[in-house]
Short mmCIF file of C-alpha atoms in Angstrom, two decimals:
data_model
loop_
_atom_site.label_atom_id
_atom_site.label_comp_id
_atom_site.label_asym_id
_atom_site.label_seq_id
_atom_site.Cartn_x
_atom_site.Cartn_y
_atom_site.Cartn_z
CA ASP A 1 -37.72 15.82 36.43
CA LYS A 2 -35.53 18.08 38.50
CA PRO A 3 -33.09 20.27 36.51
CA LEU A 4 -29.38 19.68 37.01
CA PRO A 5 -27.31 22.21 38.96
CA GLY A 6 -25.65 24.89 36.82
CA ALA A 7 -22.27 23.12 36.74
CA PHE A 8 -23.84 20.02 35.22
CA ARG A 9 -26.25 21.67 32.81
CA MET A 10 -25.46 21.31 29.11
CA SER A 11 -26.00 24.30 26.87
CA ALA A 12 -28.36 23.73 23.97
CA ALA A 13 -25.42 23.90 21.54
CA SER A 14 -23.58 21.05 23.27
CA GLN A 15 -26.45 18.58 23.45
CA PRO A 16 -26.65 15.48 21.23
CA GLY A 17 -28.17 16.24 17.86
CA ALA A 18 -27.49 19.98 18.13
CA ALA A 19 -26.18 21.64 15.00
CA PRO A 20 -22.47 22.41 15.38
CA SER A 21 -21.48 26.07 15.54
CA PRO A 22 -19.26 27.62 12.86
CA ARG A 23 -16.38 27.54 15.37
CA ILE A 24 -16.82 23.80 15.88
CA LEU A 25 -16.98 23.24 12.11
CA LEU A 26 -13.81 25.28 11.60
CA ALA A 27 -12.08 23.31 14.35
CA LEU A 28 -13.23 20.06 12.72
CA ALA A 29 -11.84 21.21 9.36
CA LEU A 30 -8.50 22.02 11.00
CA VAL A 31 -8.41 18.70 12.87
CA THR A 32 -9.21 16.83 9.65
CA ALA A 33 -6.58 18.73 7.64
CA GLY A 34 -4.05 18.16 10.40
CA GLY A 35 -4.91 14.47 10.52
CA LEU A 36 -4.41 14.21 6.77
CA ALA A 37 -1.08 16.06 6.98
CA LEU A 38 0.13 13.68 9.70
CA ARG A 39 -0.88 10.69 7.58
CA LEU A 40 0.95 12.04 4.53
CA TRP A 41 4.09 13.12 6.38
CA GLY A 42 6.98 10.92 5.14
CA ILE A 43 4.54 8.54 3.44
CA GLY A 44 7.01 7.55 0.75
CA ALA A 45 10.11 7.28 2.93
CA ALA A 46 10.08 3.50 3.51
CA SER A 47 10.06 0.82 0.84
CA LEU A 48 6.82 -0.99 0.04
CA TRP A 49 5.89 -3.77 2.44
CA SER A 50 5.11 -7.23 1.07
CA ASP A 51 1.33 -6.71 1.22
CA GLU A 52 1.71 -3.40 -0.63
CA VAL A 53 3.85 -5.06 -3.31
CA PHE A 54 1.15 -7.71 -3.67
CA SER A 55 -1.49 -4.97 -4.08
CA VAL A 56 0.56 -3.34 -6.85
CA PHE A 57 0.94 -6.72 -8.53
CA TRP A 58 -2.76 -7.55 -8.12
CA ILE A 59 -4.09 -4.27 -9.56
CA ARG A 60 -2.28 -4.98 -12.83
CA GLU A 61 -4.97 -7.57 -13.50
CA PRO A 62 -8.02 -6.49 -15.53
CA LEU A 63 -11.17 -5.45 -13.66
CA ALA A 64 -13.03 -8.46 -15.07
CA PHE A 65 -10.52 -10.71 -13.31
CA LEU A 66 -10.62 -8.75 -10.02
CA TRP A 67 -14.43 -8.99 -9.90
CA GLY A 68 -14.58 -12.55 -11.27
CA GLU A 69 -11.97 -15.20 -10.62
CA GLY A 70 -10.05 -12.84 -8.34
CA LEU A 71 -12.93 -12.88 -5.83
CA GLU A 72 -12.41 -16.62 -5.39
CA ILE A 73 -8.65 -16.31 -4.88
CA GLU A 74 -8.11 -13.13 -2.85
CA THR A 75 -9.75 -12.29 0.47
CA THR A 76 -9.37 -8.51 0.20
CA PRO A 77 -12.55 -7.02 -1.29
CA ALA A 78 -12.35 -6.25 -5.00
CA LEU A 79 -13.62 -2.72 -4.36
CA TYR A 80 -10.33 -1.84 -2.64
CA TYR A 81 -8.30 -3.08 -5.60
CA THR A 82 -10.62 -1.29 -8.01
CA LEU A 83 -10.18 2.00 -6.15
CA LEU A 84 -6.42 1.46 -5.87
CA LYS A 85 -6.18 0.67 -9.59
CA GLY A 86 -7.72 4.06 -10.44
CA TRP A 87 -5.75 5.83 -7.73
CA VAL A 88 -2.32 4.65 -8.92
CA ALA A 89 -3.30 5.55 -12.48
CA LEU A 90 -3.61 9.14 -11.21
CA PHE A 91 -0.88 9.28 -8.55
CA GLY A 92 1.62 6.58 -9.54
CA SER A 93 2.62 3.21 -8.17
CA ASP A 94 5.54 4.42 -6.06
CA GLU A 95 5.43 4.22 -2.27
CA ALA A 96 3.62 7.54 -1.79
CA GLY A 97 1.15 6.87 -4.60
CA VAL A 98 0.16 3.44 -3.31
CA ARG A 99 -0.11 4.47 0.34
CA SER A 100 -1.87 7.79 -0.18
CA LEU A 101 -5.25 6.18 -0.95
CA SER A 102 -5.31 4.59 2.49
CA ALA A 103 -4.11 7.84 4.08
CA VAL A 104 -6.89 9.85 2.44
CA LEU A 105 -9.55 7.28 3.37
CA SER A 106 -8.23 7.18 6.94
CA ALA A 107 -8.43 10.97 7.20
CA ALA A 108 -11.97 10.86 5.78
CA THR A 109 -13.02 8.87 8.84
CA ILE A 110 -12.22 11.83 11.12
CA PRO A 111 -15.44 13.75 10.29
CA VAL A 112 -17.37 10.47 10.53
CA VAL A 113 -16.08 9.99 14.07
CA PHE A 114 -17.15 13.59 14.79
CA LEU A 115 -20.67 12.85 13.56
CA ILE A 116 -20.91 9.76 15.75
CA GLY A 117 -19.61 11.63 18.80
CA GLN A 118 -21.94 14.55 18.09
CA GLY A 119 -24.91 12.24 17.80
CA VAL A 120 -24.09 10.55 21.09
CA ALA A 121 -23.03 13.46 23.26
CA GLY A 122 -23.01 16.72 21.32
CA PRO A 123 -20.64 18.70 19.07
CA ARG A 124 -17.92 19.29 21.67
CA VAL A 125 -17.61 15.60 22.45
CA GLY A 126 -17.71 14.90 18.72
CA LEU A 127 -14.79 17.28 18.22
CA VAL A 128 -12.76 15.61 20.97
CA ALA A 129 -13.50 12.22 19.40
CA ALA A 130 -12.41 13.56 16.00
CA LEU A 131 -9.16 14.85 17.53
CA LEU A 132 -8.48 11.45 19.06
CA ALA A 133 -9.17 9.81 15.69
CA ALA A 134 -6.81 12.27 13.97
CA LEU A 135 -4.02 11.39 16.40
CA GLN A 136 -4.63 7.62 16.53
CA PRO A 137 -1.14 6.04 16.31
CA VAL A 138 -2.30 2.96 14.39
CA GLN A 139 -3.87 5.17 11.73
CA LEU A 140 -0.78 7.37 11.52
CA HIS A 141 1.59 4.45 11.09
#
């Protein structure tokens, strides 16, 4: 195999599977925190949508129902309702309380996207992928 010219050569730190540098990890932490902040910005401003109202209604049922008869009635996995039930017990069932579980879980995917990008093409590409995930309009809305 002939080595690539200097302009096309990847440094060892930017190759797939390479351990990310402290700078990359700091940047990932900032991107993740920024992504979470964007998801939480104005989260309680609008009224609950119909599906959110249904979720609040549904989590009032006992866990035995959610994991029993509820599985036959509702198509959303019972694990979501179980997590939401505990979440609203801690953070309330207002607009911000109900939506914040999804916002936190969405932000938690940012480092996962980094890991996938890092595994495919190295830490720098992983960081760019994480930034794109943090700014994804569908996730922010």
